PDB file of C-alpha atoms in Angstrom:
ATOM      1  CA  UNK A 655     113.860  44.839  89.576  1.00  0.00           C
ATOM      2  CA  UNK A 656     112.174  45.964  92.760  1.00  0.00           C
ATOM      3  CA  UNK A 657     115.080  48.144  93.494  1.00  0.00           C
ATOM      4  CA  UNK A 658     113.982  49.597  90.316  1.00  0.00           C
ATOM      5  CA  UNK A 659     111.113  50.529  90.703  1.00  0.00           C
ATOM      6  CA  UNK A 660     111.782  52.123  94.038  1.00  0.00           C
ATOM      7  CA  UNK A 661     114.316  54.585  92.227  1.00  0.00           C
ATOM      8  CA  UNK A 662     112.482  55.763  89.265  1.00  0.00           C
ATOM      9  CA  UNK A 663     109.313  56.829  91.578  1.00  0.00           C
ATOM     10  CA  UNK A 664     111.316  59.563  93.420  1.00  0.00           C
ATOM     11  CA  UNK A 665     113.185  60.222  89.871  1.00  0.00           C
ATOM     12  CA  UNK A 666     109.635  60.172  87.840  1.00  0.00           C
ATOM     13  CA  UNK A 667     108.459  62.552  90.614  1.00  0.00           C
ATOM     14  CA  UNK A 668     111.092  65.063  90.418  1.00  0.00           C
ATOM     15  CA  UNK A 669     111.003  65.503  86.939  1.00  0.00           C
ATOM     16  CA  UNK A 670     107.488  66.189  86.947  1.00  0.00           C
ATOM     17  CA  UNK A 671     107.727  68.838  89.526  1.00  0.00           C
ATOM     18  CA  UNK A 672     110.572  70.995  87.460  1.00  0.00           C
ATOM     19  CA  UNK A 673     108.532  70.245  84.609  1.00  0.00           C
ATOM     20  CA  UNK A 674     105.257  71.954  86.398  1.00  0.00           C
ATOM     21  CA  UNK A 675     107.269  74.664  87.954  1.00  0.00           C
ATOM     22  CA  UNK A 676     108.867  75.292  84.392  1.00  0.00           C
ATOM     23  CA  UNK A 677     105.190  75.807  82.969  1.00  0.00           C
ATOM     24  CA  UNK A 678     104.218  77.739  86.011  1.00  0.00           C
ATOM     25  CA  UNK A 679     107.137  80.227  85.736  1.00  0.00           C
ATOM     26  CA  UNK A 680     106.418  80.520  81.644  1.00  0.00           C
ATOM     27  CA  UNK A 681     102.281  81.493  82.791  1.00  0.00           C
ATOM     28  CA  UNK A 682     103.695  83.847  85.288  1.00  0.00           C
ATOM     29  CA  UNK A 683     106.278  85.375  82.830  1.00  0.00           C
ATOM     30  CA  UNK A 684     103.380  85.613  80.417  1.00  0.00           C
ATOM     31  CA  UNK A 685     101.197  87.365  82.978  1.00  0.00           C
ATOM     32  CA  UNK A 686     103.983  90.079  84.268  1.00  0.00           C
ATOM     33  CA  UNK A 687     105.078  91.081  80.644  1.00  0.00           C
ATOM     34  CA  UNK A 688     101.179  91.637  80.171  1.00  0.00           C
ATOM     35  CA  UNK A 689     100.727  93.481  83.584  1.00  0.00           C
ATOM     36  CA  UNK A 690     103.939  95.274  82.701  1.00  0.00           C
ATOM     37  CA  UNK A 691     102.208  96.681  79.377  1.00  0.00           C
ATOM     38  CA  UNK A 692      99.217  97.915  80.845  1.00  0.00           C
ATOM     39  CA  UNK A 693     100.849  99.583  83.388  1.00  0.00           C
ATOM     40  CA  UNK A 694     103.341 101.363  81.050  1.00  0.00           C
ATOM     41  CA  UNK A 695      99.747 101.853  79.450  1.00  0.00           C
ATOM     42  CA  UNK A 696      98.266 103.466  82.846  1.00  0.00           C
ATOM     43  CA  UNK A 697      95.578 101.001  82.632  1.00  0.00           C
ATOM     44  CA  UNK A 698      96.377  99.546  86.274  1.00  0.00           C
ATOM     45  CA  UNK A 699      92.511  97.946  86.506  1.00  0.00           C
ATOM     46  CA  UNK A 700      93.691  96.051  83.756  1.00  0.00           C
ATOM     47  CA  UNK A 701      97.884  95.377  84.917  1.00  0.00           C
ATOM     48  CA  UNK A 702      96.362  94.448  88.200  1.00  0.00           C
ATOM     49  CA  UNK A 703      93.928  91.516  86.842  1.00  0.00           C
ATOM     50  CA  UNK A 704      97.122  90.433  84.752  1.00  0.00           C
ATOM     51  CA  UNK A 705      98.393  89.018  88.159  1.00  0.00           C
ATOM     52  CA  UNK A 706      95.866  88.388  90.570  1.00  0.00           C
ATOM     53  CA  UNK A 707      94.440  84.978  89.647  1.00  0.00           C
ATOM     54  CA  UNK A 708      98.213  84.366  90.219  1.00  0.00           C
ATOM     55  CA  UNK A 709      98.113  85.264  93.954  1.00  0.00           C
ATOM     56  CA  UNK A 710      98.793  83.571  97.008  1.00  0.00           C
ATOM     57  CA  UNK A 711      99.526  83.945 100.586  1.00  0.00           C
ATOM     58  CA  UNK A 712     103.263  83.448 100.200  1.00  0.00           C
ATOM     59  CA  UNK A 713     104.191  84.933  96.824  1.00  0.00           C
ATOM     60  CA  UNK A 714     106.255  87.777  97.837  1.00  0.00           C
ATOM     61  CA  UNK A 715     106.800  89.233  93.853  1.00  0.00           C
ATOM     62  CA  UNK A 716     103.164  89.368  93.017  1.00  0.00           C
ATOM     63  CA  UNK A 717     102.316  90.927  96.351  1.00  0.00           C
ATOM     64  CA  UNK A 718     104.873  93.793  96.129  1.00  0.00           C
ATOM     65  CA  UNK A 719     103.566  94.323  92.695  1.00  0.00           C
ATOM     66  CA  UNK A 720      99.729  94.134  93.805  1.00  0.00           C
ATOM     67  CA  UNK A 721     100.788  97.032  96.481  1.00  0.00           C
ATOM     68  CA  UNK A 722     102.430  98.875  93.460  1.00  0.00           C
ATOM     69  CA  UNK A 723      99.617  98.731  91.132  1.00  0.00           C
ATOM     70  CA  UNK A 724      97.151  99.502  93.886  1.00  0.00           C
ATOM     71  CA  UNK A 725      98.940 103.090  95.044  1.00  0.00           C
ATOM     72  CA  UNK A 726      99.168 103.691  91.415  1.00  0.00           C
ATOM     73  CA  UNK A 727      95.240 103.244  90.991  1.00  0.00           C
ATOM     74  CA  UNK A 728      95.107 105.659  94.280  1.00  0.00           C
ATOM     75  CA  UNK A 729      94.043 102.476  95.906  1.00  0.00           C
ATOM     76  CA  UNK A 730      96.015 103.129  99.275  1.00  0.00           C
ATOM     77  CA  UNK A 731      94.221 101.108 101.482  1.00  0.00           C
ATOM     78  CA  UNK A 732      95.028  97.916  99.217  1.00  0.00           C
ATOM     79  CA  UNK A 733      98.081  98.930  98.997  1.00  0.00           C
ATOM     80  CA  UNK A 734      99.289  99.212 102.409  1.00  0.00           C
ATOM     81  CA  UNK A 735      97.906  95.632 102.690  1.00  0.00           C
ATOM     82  CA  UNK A 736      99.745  93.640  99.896  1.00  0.00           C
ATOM     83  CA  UNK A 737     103.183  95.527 101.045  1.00  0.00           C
ATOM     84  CA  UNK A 738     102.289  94.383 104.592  1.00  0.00           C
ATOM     85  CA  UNK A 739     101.937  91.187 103.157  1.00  0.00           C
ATOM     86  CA  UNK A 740     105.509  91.174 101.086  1.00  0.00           C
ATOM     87  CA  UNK A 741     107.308  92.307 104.529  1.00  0.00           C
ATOM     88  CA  UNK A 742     105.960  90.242 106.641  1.00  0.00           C
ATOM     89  CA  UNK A 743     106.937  87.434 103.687  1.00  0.00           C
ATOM     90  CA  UNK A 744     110.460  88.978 103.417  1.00  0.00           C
ATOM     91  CA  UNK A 745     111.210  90.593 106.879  1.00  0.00           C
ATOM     92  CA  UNK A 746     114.812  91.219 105.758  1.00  0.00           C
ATOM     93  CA  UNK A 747     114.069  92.980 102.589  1.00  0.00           C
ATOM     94  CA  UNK A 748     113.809  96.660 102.408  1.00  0.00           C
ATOM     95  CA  UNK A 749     112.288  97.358  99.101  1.00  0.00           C
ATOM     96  CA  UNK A 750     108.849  96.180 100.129  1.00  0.00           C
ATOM     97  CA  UNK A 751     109.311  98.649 103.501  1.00  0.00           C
ATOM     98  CA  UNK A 752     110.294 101.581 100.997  1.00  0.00           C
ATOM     99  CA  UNK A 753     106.845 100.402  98.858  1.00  0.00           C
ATOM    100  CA  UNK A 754     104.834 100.067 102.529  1.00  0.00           C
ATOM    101  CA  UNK A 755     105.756 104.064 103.067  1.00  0.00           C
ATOM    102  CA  UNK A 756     104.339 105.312  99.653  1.00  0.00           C
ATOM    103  CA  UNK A 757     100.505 104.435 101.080  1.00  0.00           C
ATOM    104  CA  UNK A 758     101.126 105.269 104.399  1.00  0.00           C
ATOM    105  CA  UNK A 759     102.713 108.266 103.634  1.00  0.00           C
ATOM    106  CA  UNK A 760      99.287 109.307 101.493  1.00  0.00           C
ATOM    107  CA  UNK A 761      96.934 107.684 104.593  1.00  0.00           C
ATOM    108  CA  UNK A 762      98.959 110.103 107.049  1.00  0.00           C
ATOM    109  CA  UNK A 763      99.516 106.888 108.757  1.00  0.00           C
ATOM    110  CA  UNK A 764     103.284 108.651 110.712  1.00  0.00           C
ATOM    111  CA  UNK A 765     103.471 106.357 113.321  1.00  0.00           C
ATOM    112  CA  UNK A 766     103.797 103.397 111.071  1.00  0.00           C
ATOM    113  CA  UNK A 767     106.009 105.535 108.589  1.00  0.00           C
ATOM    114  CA  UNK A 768     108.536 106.266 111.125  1.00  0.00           C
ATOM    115  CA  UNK A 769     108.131 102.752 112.074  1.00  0.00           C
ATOM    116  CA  UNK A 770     109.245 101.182 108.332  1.00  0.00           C
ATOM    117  CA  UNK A 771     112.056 103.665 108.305  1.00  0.00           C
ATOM    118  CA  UNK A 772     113.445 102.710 111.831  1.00  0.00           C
ATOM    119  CA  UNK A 773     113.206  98.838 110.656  1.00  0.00           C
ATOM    120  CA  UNK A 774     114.888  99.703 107.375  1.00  0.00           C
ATOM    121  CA  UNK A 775     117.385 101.294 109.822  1.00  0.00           C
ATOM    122  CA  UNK A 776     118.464  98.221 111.502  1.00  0.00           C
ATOM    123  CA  UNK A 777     118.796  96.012 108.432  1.00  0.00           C
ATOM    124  CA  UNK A 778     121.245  99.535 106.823  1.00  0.00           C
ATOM    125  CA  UNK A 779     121.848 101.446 109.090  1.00  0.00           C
ATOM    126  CA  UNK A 780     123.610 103.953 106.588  1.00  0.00           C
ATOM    127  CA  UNK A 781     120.774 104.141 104.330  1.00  0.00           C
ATOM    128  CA  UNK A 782     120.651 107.772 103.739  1.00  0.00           C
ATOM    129  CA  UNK A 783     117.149 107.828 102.478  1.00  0.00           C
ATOM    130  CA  UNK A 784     115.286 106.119 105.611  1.00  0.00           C
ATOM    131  CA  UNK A 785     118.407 108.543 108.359  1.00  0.00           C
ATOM    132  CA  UNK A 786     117.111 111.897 106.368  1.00  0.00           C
ATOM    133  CA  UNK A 787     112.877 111.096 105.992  1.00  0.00           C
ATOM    134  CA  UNK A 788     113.331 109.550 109.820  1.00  0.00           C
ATOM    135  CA  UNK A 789     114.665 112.744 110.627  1.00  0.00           C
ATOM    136  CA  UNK A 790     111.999 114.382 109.240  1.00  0.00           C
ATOM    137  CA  UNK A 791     109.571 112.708 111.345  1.00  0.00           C
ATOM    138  CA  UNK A 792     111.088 113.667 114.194  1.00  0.00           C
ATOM    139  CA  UNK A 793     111.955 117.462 113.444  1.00  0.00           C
ATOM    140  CA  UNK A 794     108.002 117.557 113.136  1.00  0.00           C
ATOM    141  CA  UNK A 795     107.155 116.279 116.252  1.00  0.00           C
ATOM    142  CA  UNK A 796     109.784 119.116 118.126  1.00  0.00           C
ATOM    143  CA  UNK A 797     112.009 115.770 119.178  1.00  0.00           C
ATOM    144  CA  UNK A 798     115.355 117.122 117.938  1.00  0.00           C
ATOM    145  CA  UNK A 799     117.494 115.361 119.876  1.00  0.00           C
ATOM    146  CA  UNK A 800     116.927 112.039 117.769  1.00  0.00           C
ATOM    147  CA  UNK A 801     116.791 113.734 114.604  1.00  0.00           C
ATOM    148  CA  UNK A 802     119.589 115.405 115.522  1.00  0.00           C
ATOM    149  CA  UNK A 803     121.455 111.788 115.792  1.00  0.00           C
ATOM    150  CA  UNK A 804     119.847 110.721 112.238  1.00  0.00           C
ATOM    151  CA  UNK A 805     120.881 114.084 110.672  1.00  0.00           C
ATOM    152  CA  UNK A 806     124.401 113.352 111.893  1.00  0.00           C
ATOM    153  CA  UNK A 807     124.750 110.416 109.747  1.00  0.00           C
ATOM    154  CA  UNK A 808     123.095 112.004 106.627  1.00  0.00           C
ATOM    155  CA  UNK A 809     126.021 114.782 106.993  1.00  0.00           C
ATOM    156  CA  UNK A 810     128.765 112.359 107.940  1.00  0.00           C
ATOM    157  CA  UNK A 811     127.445 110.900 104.281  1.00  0.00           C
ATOM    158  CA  UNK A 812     127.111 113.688 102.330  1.00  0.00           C
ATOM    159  CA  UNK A 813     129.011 116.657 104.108  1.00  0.00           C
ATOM    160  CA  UNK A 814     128.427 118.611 100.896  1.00  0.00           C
ATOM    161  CA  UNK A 815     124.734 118.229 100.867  1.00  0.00           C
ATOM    162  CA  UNK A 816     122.330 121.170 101.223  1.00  0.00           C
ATOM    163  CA  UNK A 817     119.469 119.080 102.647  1.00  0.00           C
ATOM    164  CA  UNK A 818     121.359 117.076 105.140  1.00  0.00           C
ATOM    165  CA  UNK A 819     123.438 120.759 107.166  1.00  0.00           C
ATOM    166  CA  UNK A 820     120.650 122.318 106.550  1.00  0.00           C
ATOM    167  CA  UNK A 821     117.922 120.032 108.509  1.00  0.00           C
ATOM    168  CA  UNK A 822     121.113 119.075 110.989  1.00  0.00           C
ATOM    169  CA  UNK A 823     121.486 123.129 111.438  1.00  0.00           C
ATOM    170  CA  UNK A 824     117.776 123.623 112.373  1.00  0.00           C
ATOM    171  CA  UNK A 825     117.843 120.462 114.722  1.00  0.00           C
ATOM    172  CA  UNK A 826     120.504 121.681 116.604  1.00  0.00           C
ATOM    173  CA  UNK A 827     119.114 125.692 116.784  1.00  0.00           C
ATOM    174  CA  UNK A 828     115.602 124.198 117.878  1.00  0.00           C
ATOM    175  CA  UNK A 829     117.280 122.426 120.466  1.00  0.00           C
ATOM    176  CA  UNK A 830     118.992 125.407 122.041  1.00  0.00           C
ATOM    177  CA  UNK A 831     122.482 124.587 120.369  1.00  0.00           C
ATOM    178  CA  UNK A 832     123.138 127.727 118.704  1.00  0.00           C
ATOM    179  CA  UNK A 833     126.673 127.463 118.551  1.00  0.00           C
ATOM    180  CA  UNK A 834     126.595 123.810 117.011  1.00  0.00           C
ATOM    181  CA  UNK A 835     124.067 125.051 114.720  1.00  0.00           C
ATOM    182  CA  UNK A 836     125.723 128.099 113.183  1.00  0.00           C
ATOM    183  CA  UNK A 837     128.381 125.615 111.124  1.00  0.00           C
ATOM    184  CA  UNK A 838     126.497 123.969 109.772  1.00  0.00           C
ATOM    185  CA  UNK A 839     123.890 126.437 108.547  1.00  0.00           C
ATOM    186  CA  UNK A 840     127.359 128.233 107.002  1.00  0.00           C
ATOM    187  CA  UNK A 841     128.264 124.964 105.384  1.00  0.00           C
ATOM    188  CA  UNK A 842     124.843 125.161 104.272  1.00  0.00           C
ATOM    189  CA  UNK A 843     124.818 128.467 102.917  1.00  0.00           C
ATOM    190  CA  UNK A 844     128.495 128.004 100.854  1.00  0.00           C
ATOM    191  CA  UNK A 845     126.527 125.086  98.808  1.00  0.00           C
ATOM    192  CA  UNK A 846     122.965 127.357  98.030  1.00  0.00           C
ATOM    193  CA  UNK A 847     123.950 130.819  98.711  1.00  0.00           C
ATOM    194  CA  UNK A 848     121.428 133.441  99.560  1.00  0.00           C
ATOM    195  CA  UNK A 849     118.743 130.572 100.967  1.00  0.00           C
ATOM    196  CA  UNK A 850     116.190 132.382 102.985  1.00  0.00           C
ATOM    197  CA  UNK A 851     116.059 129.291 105.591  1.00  0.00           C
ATOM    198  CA  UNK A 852     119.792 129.325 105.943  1.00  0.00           C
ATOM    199  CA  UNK A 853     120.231 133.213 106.020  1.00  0.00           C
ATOM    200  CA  UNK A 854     117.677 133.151 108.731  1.00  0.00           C
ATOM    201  CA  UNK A 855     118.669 130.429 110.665  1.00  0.00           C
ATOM    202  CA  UNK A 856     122.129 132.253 111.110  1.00  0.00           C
ATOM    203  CA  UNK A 857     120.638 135.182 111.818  1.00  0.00           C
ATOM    204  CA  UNK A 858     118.842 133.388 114.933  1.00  0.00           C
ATOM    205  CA  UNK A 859     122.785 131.801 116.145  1.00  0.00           C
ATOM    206  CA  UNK A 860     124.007 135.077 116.663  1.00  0.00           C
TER     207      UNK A 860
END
């Protein structure tokens, strides 16, 4: 009988904690679809109340959505700090690194923007999004020589993409390389003839 006893404890206890976490994940449902509505609504005071008596420190769903709803409401401050939150919670993600950006971007916060795309970078390295807004970046700040190396991989992607010989062309002119530039620019030109930016990069190769 004692034997028992000892086994229906644990079994008593488990049962009660999927039974808890089942009406916890119902309340939560309940509390995205709502959040979900308002949103679709624009009312993002409202979607954002939906959720936050829900929050805590290591809830990585309703912090990526807090950071969303926040740089919705123009809120960028908040939102840089819930997507902190949701990658420090999921370091290996990179949706919640792509969400960090959107406030930073709007905070002119560059250092920290390059800094989400280079960590995005190691996790997929062939993420053509994070190579070509990395690039970017670095075209900006006159270091072509990296961007040049990001740019690469864009084109290596996408050899048929205007954006990609385009940036890779200037790179390489701005960095003295006129004769590695003038292909691509070419390339460039074949996919949007007439550009003004191509047609005057080439005129600078020759």
């Amino acid at each position: 009988m004692e034997i028992l006893k000892k086994t229906f404890i644990p079994i008593f206890l488990f049962v009660f904690a999927a039974q808890l976490q089942a009406q916890t994940n119902v309340v939560l449902q309940k509390a995205f679809h709502n959040s979900y509505t308002n949103e679709l609504n624009k009312n993002y005071v409202a979607a954002i109340a939906d959720i936050y008596p829900y929050y805590s420190e290591n809830n990585y769903e309703i912090a990526i959505r807090l950071g969303w709803l926040h740089y919705l409401n123009k809120n960028y401050t908040a939102s840089q700090t819930y997507y902190q939150k949701a990658v420090n919670l999921k370091p290996g993600a990179i949706e919640a690194k792509f969400g960090y950006i959107k406030p930073l971007s709007f905070l002119q916060n560059w250092d920290k923007v390059l800094e989400q795309y280079l960590a995005i970078l190691k996790i997929d390295p062939q993420n053509t999004q994070a190579n070509y807004w990395a690039c970017v970046i670095y075209y900006n700040r006159k270091q072509y020589e990296p961007a040049i190396k990001l740019f690469r991989v864009v084109v290596t992607l996408y050899p048929f993409d205007y954006d990609g010989n385009h940036m890779l062309a200037w790179s390489m002119l701005m960095a003295g390389k006129k004769s590695e530039a003038k292909p691509f620019f070419e390339k460039a030109l074949i996919i949007k003839p007439a550009d003004a930016s191509i047609t005057d990069g080439l005129a600078r190769c020759n």
